[in-house]
Amino acid sequence: MTYPRIGLFIDSRWIHDRPPCHDVRNPSDESMLGPVPGAGLQDLEHALQAAQKGFLVWRDTPPHERAQLLRRATALLKERQDEIGRIITLEQGKPFGDGRGEVDRAISFLEWDAAECLRSYGTVIPSGPQQQRMVLRQPIGPVAAFTPWNVPLSSPARKVSAALAAGCSVILKAAEETPGTACAFVQCVADAGLPPGVLNLVFGEPSKISTTLIASPVIRMVTLTGSVQVGKQLAQLAAAAMKPALLELGGHAPVLIGEGVDGASVGRMAAAAKMRMAGQICASPTRFIAHRSVYEDFVAGFAQAAGTLSVGDGFAPGVQMGPLANGRRLAAIHALVEDAKARGAGVATGGHRIGERGYFYAPTVLADVPLDADAMMTEPFGPLGLCVPVESLYEGMELANALSVGLSAYAFTNSLHDAERITRELECGVLTLNSFATPGADAPFGGVKESGIGREGGAESLDAYLFSKTVLQSTARI
Ligand SMILES: NC(=O)C1=CN([C@@H]2O[C@H](COP(=O)(O)OP(=O)(O)OC[C@H]3O[C@@H](n4cnc5c(N)ncnc54)[C@H](O)[C@@H]3O)[C@@H](O)[C@H]2O)C=CC1
Ligand SMILES: O=Cc1ccc(S(=O)(=O)O)cc1
């Protein structure tokens, strides 16, 4: 299976001949896929100049032309869906069906923003005679965007699509672990006819890139999807240069399971949701906090369904869960499971690596996890479900809100009274009741507390990339 040649894309030209900063591996068998050229300081300076030049062209491109460009790019993504899905599975490991699904998700973002771009109205403020007062919504300027390896297409697509729709240019620093997908995406947008310099792609040493780009006066806004730790670093760099930052960071989603629900049935649903993308997703349900009366049924249903999932290479027919994306995650999950076991947690299923080649870990459900286990505080970002019994909804909510993060949360209840209270009191950016659904392009996504700042998607999709300019105009002759 062919893997693309990785390059930097600056001012509409691919650059391959730079010393490698990383070697991409297939997480399924640890084989080498190819080197990633790393941007030097001169390349970053070149990208900044290109983004500045591109911005001056793109901000004056009428919204309907920007929307057309995004629609042409969606057509190319659809045309290349199998090819891009294959690259995602090769370098990230998720099952091919999920890789193809990620292409559909990316397309939905571009389609949504193409439409939003035509609706980014300003306002007219009521004024007296010979006065006009209005608020214009203008593109904020060149954007520095940082994206992770777990959603190597949808995260770049979401950020680039909203920025381009708003009239901004972008320097994208995509994850070095999954660069092939980012290259394929950028190629689609370039082939759709984007003017030179409007979208640039770099790889390299992450801290060098973020420090250089964020400090540059060219960059006017920063966006990251990644860990809380990196989010705080970039927020500090942005604050030092007085630039806004849109930060989609980690979670540790609680799932409240109330009295009177069918515990076994919720457990089966939990297995599918938890093990999707091997748990490597920020919205992944993680802390399963169940009322004592349904707890045993829930754990049994969860463990039985998780334990029978088919784990293997993402291209193999019928595989439901692929490997972890890299050796770091395998080591991290192993350490979290061993720590929880040592503190008294029971293994309901899994709890071990699978095979010796590839980063496979068994879908794991731990029961009666003590609250002081590391996994109860650290986002596992892997196929690990943590079950805890509680005596009341109130106790469960206290536990759910106890962490410093608040991204996604889930609750299962047949009580309208409890649902209302959960909705009001749970500290999260996205709450799902009685299912494990997650938001699409049409709803805002983001967190509270340390899970980040700002929202992507929905009616707010373009907001972070626009600023309001208030114009007060006297029409009296002077
Ligand atoms: N919210 C999300 O979607 C993601 C969350 N994570 C969280 O992060 C934890 C650690 O995973 P890692 O792979 O180490 O993720 P990370 O947050 O360190 O890396 C995510 C992205 O940020 C970039 N990055 C890292 N340091 C940077 C810096 N100083 N400046 C600019 N960019 C930088 C990386 O190259 C990558 O593209 C995971 O366990 C998970 O909890 C990781 C990936 C995605
Ligand atoms: O894991 C976090 C995550 C997953 C998906 C997306 S996106 O909405 O598809 O960009 C963002 C963050």
PDB file of C-alpha atoms in Angstrom, residues 37-308:
ATOM      1  CA  PRO A  37      10.940  16.941   6.601  1.00  0.00           C
ATOM      2  CA  GLY A  38      11.318  19.495   9.385  1.00  0.00           C
ATOM      3  CA  ALA A  39      10.920  23.217   8.815  1.00  0.00           C
ATOM      4  CA  GLY A  40      13.901  25.386   9.695  1.00  0.00           C
ATOM      5  CA  LEU A  41      13.631  28.991  10.863  1.00  0.00           C
ATOM      6  CA  GLN A  42      13.976  30.203   7.265  1.00  0.00           C
ATOM      7  CA  ASP A  43      11.054  28.010   6.228  1.00  0.00           C
ATOM      8  CA  LEU A  44       8.933  29.449   9.026  1.00  0.00           C
ATOM      9  CA  GLU A  45       9.858  32.983   7.997  1.00  0.00           C
ATOM     10  CA  HIS A  46       8.936  32.068   4.408  1.00  0.00           C
ATOM     11  CA  ALA A  47       5.590  30.660   5.583  1.00  0.00           C
ATOM     12  CA  LEU A  48       4.883  33.819   7.585  1.00  0.00           C
ATOM     13  CA  GLN A  49       5.582  36.050   4.576  1.00  0.00           C
ATOM     14  CA  ALA A  50       3.435  33.822   2.384  1.00  0.00           C
ATOM     15  CA  ALA A  51       0.572  33.871   4.905  1.00  0.00           C
ATOM     16  CA  GLN A  52       0.744  37.679   5.079  1.00  0.00           C
ATOM     17  CA  LYS A  53       0.690  37.966   1.291  1.00  0.00           C
ATOM     18  CA  GLY A  54      -2.071  35.363   1.020  1.00  0.00           C
ATOM     19  CA  PHE A  55      -4.168  37.153   3.626  1.00  0.00           C
ATOM     20  CA  LEU A  56      -4.192  40.410   1.665  1.00  0.00           C
ATOM     21  CA  VAL A  57      -5.602  38.559  -1.345  1.00  0.00           C
ATOM     22  CA  TRP A  58      -8.005  36.266   0.507  1.00  0.00           C
ATOM     23  CA  ARG A  59      -9.611  38.842   2.826  1.00  0.00           C
ATOM     24  CA  ASP A  60     -10.749  40.755  -0.272  1.00  0.00           C
ATOM     25  CA  THR A  61     -12.054  37.648  -2.037  1.00  0.00           C
ATOM     26  CA  PRO A  62     -15.866  37.891  -1.913  1.00  0.00           C
ATOM     27  CA  PRO A  63     -17.556  35.432   0.473  1.00  0.00           C
ATOM     28  CA  HIS A  64     -19.395  33.619  -2.323  1.00  0.00           C
ATOM     29  CA  GLU A  65     -16.028  32.886  -4.002  1.00  0.00           C
ATOM     30  CA  ARG A  66     -14.605  31.628  -0.701  1.00  0.00           C
ATOM     31  CA  ALA A  67     -17.669  29.418  -0.321  1.00  0.00           C
ATOM     32  CA  GLN A  68     -17.207  28.058  -3.864  1.00  0.00           C
ATOM     33  CA  LEU A  69     -13.588  27.203  -3.101  1.00  0.00           C
ATOM     34  CA  LEU A  70     -14.635  25.258  -0.003  1.00  0.00           C
ATOM     35  CA  ARG A  71     -17.293  23.399  -1.997  1.00  0.00           C
ATOM     36  CA  ARG A  72     -14.767  22.475  -4.704  1.00  0.00           C
ATOM     37  CA  ALA A  73     -12.479  21.158  -1.967  1.00  0.00           C
ATOM     38  CA  THR A  74     -15.325  19.005  -0.563  1.00  0.00           C
ATOM     39  CA  ALA A  75     -15.838  17.485  -4.013  1.00  0.00           C
ATOM     40  CA  LEU A  76     -12.141  16.559  -4.153  1.00  0.00           C
ATOM     41  CA  LEU A  77     -12.250  15.097  -0.639  1.00  0.00           C
ATOM     42  CA  LYS A  78     -15.208  12.924  -1.694  1.00  0.00           C
ATOM     43  CA  GLU A  79     -13.414  11.873  -4.890  1.00  0.00           C
ATOM     44  CA  ARG A  80     -10.310  10.934  -2.866  1.00  0.00           C
ATOM     45  CA  GLN A  81     -12.185   9.478   0.116  1.00  0.00           C
ATOM     46  CA  ASP A  82     -10.802   5.933  -0.188  1.00  0.00           C
ATOM     47  CA  GLU A  83      -7.251   7.139  -0.753  1.00  0.00           C
ATOM     48  CA  ILE A  84      -7.381   9.512   2.246  1.00  0.00           C
ATOM     49  CA  GLY A  85      -9.151   6.929   4.426  1.00  0.00           C
ATOM     50  CA  ARG A  86      -6.312   4.512   3.635  1.00  0.00           C
ATOM     51  CA  ILE A  87      -3.659   7.052   4.638  1.00  0.00           C
ATOM     52  CA  ILE A  88      -5.489   7.661   7.933  1.00  0.00           C
ATOM     53  CA  THR A  89      -5.581   3.937   8.724  1.00  0.00           C
ATOM     54  CA  LEU A  90      -1.958   3.419   7.700  1.00  0.00           C
ATOM     55  CA  GLU A  91      -0.511   6.155   9.874  1.00  0.00           C
ATOM     56  CA  GLN A  92      -3.070   6.449  12.686  1.00  0.00           C
ATOM     57  CA  GLY A  93      -4.370   2.890  12.956  1.00  0.00           C
ATOM     58  CA  LYS A  94      -8.147   3.399  13.188  1.00  0.00           C
ATOM     59  CA  PRO A  95     -10.318   0.951  11.197  1.00  0.00           C
ATOM     60  CA  PHE A  96     -10.632   1.861   7.508  1.00  0.00           C
ATOM     61  CA  GLY A  97     -14.388   2.485   7.905  1.00  0.00           C
ATOM     62  CA  ASP A  98     -13.617   5.077  10.587  1.00  0.00           C
ATOM     63  CA  GLY A  99     -10.933   6.600   8.346  1.00  0.00           C
ATOM     64  CA  ARG A 100     -13.486   6.984   5.545  1.00  0.00           C
ATOM     65  CA  GLY A 101     -15.971   8.304   8.122  1.00  0.00           C
ATOM     66  CA  GLU A 102     -13.498  10.989   9.103  1.00  0.00           C
ATOM     67  CA  VAL A 103     -13.466  12.175   5.488  1.00  0.00           C
ATOM     68  CA  ASP A 104     -17.261  12.581   5.678  1.00  0.00           C
ATOM     69  CA  ARG A 105     -16.863  14.538   8.918  1.00  0.00           C
ATOM     70  CA  ALA A 106     -14.286  16.839   7.307  1.00  0.00           C
ATOM     71  CA  ILE A 107     -16.614  17.377   4.344  1.00  0.00           C
ATOM     72  CA  SER A 108     -19.451  18.307   6.698  1.00  0.00           C
ATOM     73  CA  PHE A 109     -17.253  21.018   8.263  1.00  0.00           C
ATOM     74  CA  LEU A 110     -16.340  22.528   4.884  1.00  0.00           C
ATOM     75  CA  GLU A 111     -19.949  22.461   3.723  1.00  0.00           C
ATOM     76  CA  TRP A 112     -21.135  24.059   6.952  1.00  0.00           C
ATOM     77  CA  ASP A 113     -18.540  26.841   6.878  1.00  0.00           C
ATOM     78  CA  ALA A 114     -19.141  27.494   3.176  1.00  0.00           C
ATOM     79  CA  ALA A 115     -22.714  28.333   4.141  1.00  0.00           C
ATOM     80  CA  GLU A 116     -21.794  30.231   7.327  1.00  0.00           C
ATOM     81  CA  CYS A 117     -19.419  32.394   5.332  1.00  0.00           C
ATOM     82  CA  LEU A 118     -22.388  33.780   3.408  1.00  0.00           C
ATOM     83  CA  ARG A 119     -24.120  34.619   6.685  1.00  0.00           C
ATOM     84  CA  SER A 120     -21.376  36.452   8.574  1.00  0.00           C
ATOM     85  CA  TYR A 121     -23.500  39.566   8.763  1.00  0.00           C
ATOM     86  CA  GLY A 122     -22.546  42.653  10.695  1.00  0.00           C
ATOM     87  CA  THR A 123     -25.128  44.942  12.282  1.00  0.00           C
ATOM     88  CA  VAL A 124     -26.510  48.391  11.708  1.00  0.00           C
ATOM     89  CA  ILE A 125     -26.928  50.417  14.898  1.00  0.00           C
ATOM     90  CA  PRO A 126     -29.976  52.723  15.083  1.00  0.00           C
ATOM     91  CA  SER A 127     -28.670  56.209  14.353  1.00  0.00           C
ATOM     92  CA  GLY A 128     -29.915  59.807  13.884  1.00  0.00           C
ATOM     93  CA  PRO A 129     -30.010  61.817  10.659  1.00  0.00           C
ATOM     94  CA  GLN A 130     -26.715  62.229   8.842  1.00  0.00           C
ATOM     95  CA  GLN A 131     -25.199  59.454  10.901  1.00  0.00           C
ATOM     96  CA  GLN A 132     -24.456  55.858  10.074  1.00  0.00           C
ATOM     97  CA  ARG A 133     -23.278  53.471  12.717  1.00  0.00           C
ATOM     98  CA  MET A 134     -22.482  49.840  12.002  1.00  0.00           C
ATOM     99  CA  VAL A 135     -20.477  46.839  13.089  1.00  0.00           C
ATOM    100  CA  LEU A 136     -18.480  45.015  10.393  1.00  0.00           C
ATOM    101  CA  ARG A 137     -17.301  41.431  10.876  1.00  0.00           C
ATOM    102  CA  GLN A 138     -13.785  41.270   9.422  1.00  0.00           C
ATOM    103  CA  PRO A 139     -11.228  38.446   9.168  1.00  0.00           C
ATOM    104  CA  ILE A 140      -8.811  38.577  12.078  1.00  0.00           C
ATOM    105  CA  GLY A 141      -5.681  37.888   9.988  1.00  0.00           C
ATOM    106  CA  PRO A 142      -3.192  35.047   9.476  1.00  0.00           C
ATOM    107  CA  VAL A 143      -3.869  32.132  11.836  1.00  0.00           C
ATOM    108  CA  ALA A 144      -1.421  29.630  13.384  1.00  0.00           C
ATOM    109  CA  ALA A 145      -3.232  26.278  13.730  1.00  0.00           C
ATOM    110  CA  PHE A 146      -1.911  23.245  15.656  1.00  0.00           C
ATOM    111  CA  THR A 147      -3.626  19.889  15.235  1.00  0.00           C
ATOM    112  CA  PRO A 148      -3.253  16.414  16.819  1.00  0.00           C
ATOM    113  CA  TRP A 149      -2.696  12.861  15.576  1.00  0.00           C
ATOM    114  CA  ASN A 150      -5.964  11.288  16.753  1.00  0.00           C
ATOM    115  CA  VAL A 151      -8.195  13.071  14.227  1.00  0.00           C
ATOM    116  CA  PRO A 152      -5.584  13.869  11.551  1.00  0.00           C
ATOM    117  CA  LEU A 153      -8.143  14.998   8.990  1.00  0.00           C
ATOM    118  CA  SER A 154     -11.171  16.352  10.810  1.00  0.00           C
ATOM    119  CA  SER A 155      -9.243  18.644  13.142  1.00  0.00           C
ATOM    120  CA  PRO A 156      -7.179  20.356  10.402  1.00  0.00           C
ATOM    121  CA  ALA A 157     -10.299  20.497   8.226  1.00  0.00           C
ATOM    122  CA  ARG A 158     -12.369  22.110  10.973  1.00  0.00           C
ATOM    123  CA  LYS A 159      -9.796  24.817  11.689  1.00  0.00           C
ATOM    124  CA  VAL A 160      -8.784  25.518   8.086  1.00  0.00           C
ATOM    125  CA  SER A 161     -12.363  25.553   6.833  1.00  0.00           C
ATOM    126  CA  ALA A 162     -13.571  28.096   9.427  1.00  0.00           C
ATOM    127  CA  ALA A 163     -10.480  30.272   8.957  1.00  0.00           C
ATOM    128  CA  LEU A 164     -10.746  30.280   5.145  1.00  0.00           C
ATOM    129  CA  ALA A 165     -14.492  30.905   5.272  1.00  0.00           C
ATOM    130  CA  ALA A 166     -13.837  33.925   7.471  1.00  0.00           C
ATOM    131  CA  GLY A 167     -11.224  35.287   5.041  1.00  0.00           C
ATOM    132  CA  CYS A 168      -8.101  34.406   7.034  1.00  0.00           C
ATOM    133  CA  SER A 169      -4.901  32.774   5.803  1.00  0.00           C
ATOM    134  CA  VAL A 170      -3.440  29.850   7.771  1.00  0.00           C
ATOM    135  CA  ILE A 171      -0.147  28.266   8.738  1.00  0.00           C
ATOM    136  CA  LEU A 172      -1.064  24.735   9.788  1.00  0.00           C
ATOM    137  CA  LYS A 173       1.326  22.770  12.009  1.00  0.00           C
ATOM    138  CA  ALA A 174      -0.182  19.304  11.839  1.00  0.00           C
ATOM    139  CA  ALA A 175       0.968  16.369  13.976  1.00  0.00           C
ATOM    140  CA  GLU A 176       4.282  14.843  12.893  1.00  0.00           C
ATOM    141  CA  GLU A 177       2.873  11.345  13.678  1.00  0.00           C
ATOM    142  CA  THR A 178       0.142  11.643  11.002  1.00  0.00           C
ATOM    143  CA  PRO A 179       1.467  14.014   8.343  1.00  0.00           C
ATOM    144  CA  GLY A 180       0.248  12.095   5.266  1.00  0.00           C
ATOM    145  CA  THR A 181      -3.387  12.922   5.978  1.00  0.00           C
ATOM    146  CA  ALA A 182      -2.595  16.619   6.430  1.00  0.00           C
ATOM    147  CA  CYS A 183      -0.700  16.649   3.113  1.00  0.00           C
ATOM    148  CA  ALA A 184      -3.624  14.977   1.325  1.00  0.00           C
ATOM    149  CA  PHE A 185      -6.058  17.509   2.796  1.00  0.00           C
ATOM    150  CA  VAL A 186      -3.909  20.498   1.873  1.00  0.00           C
ATOM    151  CA  GLN A 187      -3.570  19.108  -1.662  1.00  0.00           C
ATOM    152  CA  CYS A 188      -7.383  18.984  -2.003  1.00  0.00           C
ATOM    153  CA  VAL A 189      -7.710  22.626  -0.924  1.00  0.00           C
ATOM    154  CA  ALA A 190      -4.846  23.693  -3.199  1.00  0.00           C
ATOM    155  CA  ASP A 191      -6.309  21.773  -6.145  1.00  0.00           C
ATOM    156  CA  ALA A 192      -9.619  23.527  -5.512  1.00  0.00           C
ATOM    157  CA  GLY A 193      -7.869  26.739  -6.577  1.00  0.00           C
ATOM    158  CA  LEU A 194      -6.749  28.475  -3.388  1.00  0.00           C
ATOM    159  CA  PRO A 195      -4.408  31.410  -4.154  1.00  0.00           C
ATOM    160  CA  PRO A 196      -0.736  30.992  -3.132  1.00  0.00           C
ATOM    161  CA  GLY A 197       0.133  31.638   0.503  1.00  0.00           C
ATOM    162  CA  VAL A 198      -3.417  31.343   1.862  1.00  0.00           C
ATOM    163  CA  LEU A 199      -2.835  27.869   3.300  1.00  0.00           C
ATOM    164  CA  ASN A 200       0.632  26.715   4.360  1.00  0.00           C
ATOM    165  CA  LEU A 201       1.627  23.457   6.048  1.00  0.00           C
ATOM    166  CA  VAL A 202       4.686  22.918   8.238  1.00  0.00           C
ATOM    167  CA  PHE A 203       6.125  20.155  10.400  1.00  0.00           C
ATOM    168  CA  GLY A 204       9.122  20.188  12.692  1.00  0.00           C
ATOM    169  CA  GLU A 205      10.028  20.654  16.318  1.00  0.00           C
ATOM    170  CA  PRO A 206       6.639  21.637  17.838  1.00  0.00           C
ATOM    171  CA  SER A 207       7.926  24.036  20.498  1.00  0.00           C
ATOM    172  CA  LYS A 208      10.210  25.826  18.022  1.00  0.00           C
ATOM    173  CA  ILE A 209       7.338  26.250  15.576  1.00  0.00           C
ATOM    174  CA  SER A 210       4.823  27.493  18.138  1.00  0.00           C
ATOM    175  CA  THR A 211       7.301  29.899  19.723  1.00  0.00           C
ATOM    176  CA  THR A 212       8.329  31.361  16.363  1.00  0.00           C
ATOM    177  CA  LEU A 213       4.888  31.619  14.814  1.00  0.00           C
ATOM    178  CA  ILE A 214       3.011  32.945  17.825  1.00  0.00           C
ATOM    179  CA  ALA A 215       5.619  35.636  18.534  1.00  0.00           C
ATOM    180  CA  SER A 216       5.557  36.872  14.926  1.00  0.00           C
ATOM    181  CA  PRO A 217       3.529  40.065  14.349  1.00  0.00           C
ATOM    182  CA  VAL A 218       2.122  38.414  11.205  1.00  0.00           C
ATOM    183  CA  ILE A 219       0.094  35.898  13.224  1.00  0.00           C
ATOM    184  CA  ARG A 220      -3.107  37.365  14.682  1.00  0.00           C
ATOM    185  CA  MET A 221      -4.771  34.324  16.186  1.00  0.00           C
ATOM    186  CA  VAL A 222      -3.812  30.875  17.523  1.00  0.00           C
ATOM    187  CA  THR A 223      -5.825  27.663  17.556  1.00  0.00           C
ATOM    188  CA  LEU A 224      -4.873  24.275  19.024  1.00  0.00           C
ATOM    189  CA  THR A 225      -6.487  20.904  19.555  1.00  0.00           C
ATOM    190  CA  GLY A 226      -4.295  18.941  21.929  1.00  0.00           C
ATOM    191  CA  SER A 227      -3.456  18.322  25.557  1.00  0.00           C
ATOM    192  CA  VAL A 228      -4.164  20.670  28.459  1.00  0.00           C
ATOM    193  CA  GLN A 229      -0.428  20.903  29.048  1.00  0.00           C
ATOM    194  CA  VAL A 230       0.371  22.121  25.521  1.00  0.00           C
ATOM    195  CA  GLY A 231      -2.751  24.300  25.609  1.00  0.00           C
ATOM    196  CA  LYS A 232      -1.405  26.150  28.619  1.00  0.00           C
ATOM    197  CA  GLN A 233       1.979  26.634  26.915  1.00  0.00           C
ATOM    198  CA  LEU A 234       0.410  28.072  23.775  1.00  0.00           C
ATOM    199  CA  ALA A 235      -2.009  30.215  25.814  1.00  0.00           C
ATOM    200  CA  GLN A 236       0.989  31.762  27.580  1.00  0.00           C
ATOM    201  CA  LEU A 237       2.760  32.440  24.282  1.00  0.00           C
ATOM    202  CA  ALA A 238      -0.433  33.974  22.879  1.00  0.00           C
ATOM    203  CA  ALA A 239      -1.025  36.094  25.975  1.00  0.00           C
ATOM    204  CA  ALA A 240       2.554  37.418  25.851  1.00  0.00           C
ATOM    205  CA  ALA A 241       1.844  38.682  22.334  1.00  0.00           C
ATOM    206  CA  MET A 242      -1.778  39.706  23.163  1.00  0.00           C
ATOM    207  CA  LYS A 243      -3.344  37.326  20.647  1.00  0.00           C
ATOM    208  CA  PRO A 244      -6.597  35.420  21.025  1.00  0.00           C
ATOM    209  CA  ALA A 245      -6.412  31.632  21.307  1.00  0.00           C
ATOM    210  CA  LEU A 246      -9.049  29.004  20.537  1.00  0.00           C
ATOM    211  CA  LEU A 247      -8.155  25.934  22.586  1.00  0.00           C
ATOM    212  CA  GLU A 248      -9.837  22.516  22.328  1.00  0.00           C
ATOM    213  CA  LEU A 249      -8.085  20.500  25.006  1.00  0.00           C
ATOM    214  CA  GLY A 250      -8.434  17.277  26.905  1.00  0.00           C
ATOM    215  CA  GLY A 251     -11.401  15.846  28.757  1.00  0.00           C
ATOM    216  CA  HIS A 252     -12.145  12.941  31.091  1.00  0.00           C
ATOM    217  CA  ALA A 253     -15.823  12.488  30.393  1.00  0.00           C
ATOM    218  CA  PRO A 254     -18.068  11.299  33.216  1.00  0.00           C
ATOM    219  CA  VAL A 255     -21.072   9.082  32.476  1.00  0.00           C
ATOM    220  CA  LEU A 256     -23.825   9.192  35.112  1.00  0.00           C
ATOM    221  CA  ILE A 257     -26.024   6.089  35.125  1.00  0.00           C
ATOM    222  CA  GLY A 258     -29.102   6.576  37.234  1.00  0.00           C
ATOM    223  CA  GLU A 259     -31.490   4.323  39.150  1.00  0.00           C
ATOM    224  CA  GLY A 260     -34.078   2.437  37.144  1.00  0.00           C
ATOM    225  CA  VAL A 261     -32.271   2.324  33.789  1.00  0.00           C
ATOM    226  CA  ASP A 262     -31.441  -0.958  32.030  1.00  0.00           C
ATOM    227  CA  GLY A 263     -27.825  -1.264  33.246  1.00  0.00           C
ATOM    228  CA  ALA A 264     -26.860  -4.100  30.906  1.00  0.00           C
ATOM    229  CA  SER A 265     -28.168  -2.267  27.870  1.00  0.00           C
ATOM    230  CA  VAL A 266     -26.335   0.960  28.792  1.00  0.00           C
ATOM    231  CA  GLY A 267     -23.227  -1.188  29.373  1.00  0.00           C
ATOM    232  CA  ARG A 268     -23.386  -2.563  25.823  1.00  0.00           C
ATOM    233  CA  MET A 269     -23.771   0.957  24.424  1.00  0.00           C
ATOM    234  CA  ALA A 270     -20.859   2.081  26.595  1.00  0.00           C
ATOM    235  CA  ALA A 271     -18.555  -0.557  25.100  1.00  0.00           C
ATOM    236  CA  ALA A 272     -19.079   0.698  21.545  1.00  0.00           C
ATOM    237  CA  ALA A 273     -18.704   4.346  22.551  1.00  0.00           C
ATOM    238  CA  LYS A 274     -15.687   3.862  24.822  1.00  0.00           C
ATOM    239  CA  MET A 275     -13.686   1.733  22.401  1.00  0.00           C
ATOM    240  CA  ARG A 276     -14.381   3.902  19.331  1.00  0.00           C
ATOM    241  CA  MET A 277     -10.979   5.011  17.982  1.00  0.00           C
ATOM    242  CA  ALA A 278      -9.476   2.914  20.798  1.00  0.00           C
ATOM    243  CA  GLY A 279     -10.614   5.587  23.250  1.00  0.00           C
ATOM    244  CA  GLN A 280      -8.228   8.133  21.721  1.00  0.00           C
ATOM    245  CA  ILE A 281     -10.704  10.948  21.458  1.00  0.00           C
ATOM    246  CA  CYS A 282     -11.287  13.844  23.793  1.00  0.00           C
ATOM    247  CA  ALA A 283     -15.042  13.187  24.040  1.00  0.00           C
ATOM    248  CA  SER A 284     -14.484   9.525  24.948  1.00  0.00           C
ATOM    249  CA  PRO A 285     -16.722   8.409  27.854  1.00  0.00           C
ATOM    250  CA  THR A 286     -14.326   7.415  30.626  1.00  0.00           C
ATOM    251  CA  ARG A 287     -15.606   7.611  34.227  1.00  0.00           C
ATOM    252  CA  PHE A 288     -18.719   5.409  34.432  1.00  0.00           C
ATOM    253  CA  ILE A 289     -20.435   6.472  37.634  1.00  0.00           C
ATOM    254  CA  ALA A 290     -23.393   4.152  38.189  1.00  0.00           C
ATOM    255  CA  HIS A 291     -26.077   4.029  40.867  1.00  0.00           C
ATOM    256  CA  ARG A 292     -25.440   1.034  43.106  1.00  0.00           C
ATOM    257  CA  SER A 293     -28.797  -0.545  42.111  1.00  0.00           C
ATOM    258  CA  VAL A 294     -27.760  -0.896  38.436  1.00  0.00           C
ATOM    259  CA  TYR A 295     -23.989  -1.049  38.854  1.00  0.00           C
ATOM    260  CA  GLU A 296     -23.458  -4.817  38.610  1.00  0.00           C
ATOM    261  CA  ASP A 297     -25.635  -5.199  35.508  1.00  0.00           C
ATOM    262  CA  PHE A 298     -23.890  -2.231  33.917  1.00  0.00           C
ATOM    263  CA  VAL A 299     -20.348  -3.550  34.537  1.00  0.00           C
ATOM    264  CA  ALA A 300     -21.303  -7.029  33.308  1.00  0.00           C
ATOM    265  CA  GLY A 301     -22.873  -5.677  30.089  1.00  0.00           C
ATOM    266  CA  PHE A 302     -19.973  -3.290  29.498  1.00  0.00           C
ATOM    267  CA  ALA A 303     -17.258  -5.916  30.066  1.00  0.00           C
ATOM    268  CA  GLN A 304     -19.013  -8.596  28.021  1.00  0.00           C
ATOM    269  CA  ALA A 305     -19.496  -6.314  24.996  1.00  0.00           C
ATOM    270  CA  ALA A 306     -16.016  -4.752  25.253  1.00  0.00           C
ATOM    271  CA  GLY A 307     -14.354  -8.137  25.654  1.00  0.00           C
ATOM    272  CA  THR A 308     -15.860  -9.490  22.444  1.00  0.00           C
TER     273      THR A 308
END
